[in-house]
Steps between C-alpha positions, in 0.01 A plus 500: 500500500091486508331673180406829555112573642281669246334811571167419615392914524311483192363166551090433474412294809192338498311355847425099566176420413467357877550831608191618712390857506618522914866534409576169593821256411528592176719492227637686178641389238640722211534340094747685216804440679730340302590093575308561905215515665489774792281424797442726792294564852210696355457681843926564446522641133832731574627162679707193304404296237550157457633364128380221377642346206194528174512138487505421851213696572295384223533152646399597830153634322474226294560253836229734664244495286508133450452469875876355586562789741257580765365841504406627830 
């Protein structure tokens, strides 16, 4: 049985810094969430979120910001 989603209502997203101010592909991601790391479609905010395990997704920004993943 998969763990039970946490309730994201109260969650503080926060906007990519690639965002541009056109409402382009952007995305949110939301901190203080227990053990995940929400991400959503900025122009979707009522829409899913993706969970990302804490570590998981500090390895992706680490792997980013070193230059091992392409951002486009």
């Amino acid at each position: 049985m998969p763990a039970p989603r946490p309730d994201l209502s109260g969650a503080q997203w926060r906007k990519s810094s690639y965002s541009n101010a056109n409402g382009g592909d952007c995305v949110e991601v939301a901190s203080g969430v227990p053990g995940v790391v929400p991400v959503r479609d900025s122009k979707d905010p009522e829409g899913p979120a993706l969970l990302f395990p804490a570590a998981s997704w500090s390895a992706f920004l680490t792997e980013v910001k070193a230059g091992q993943i392409p951002v486009i």
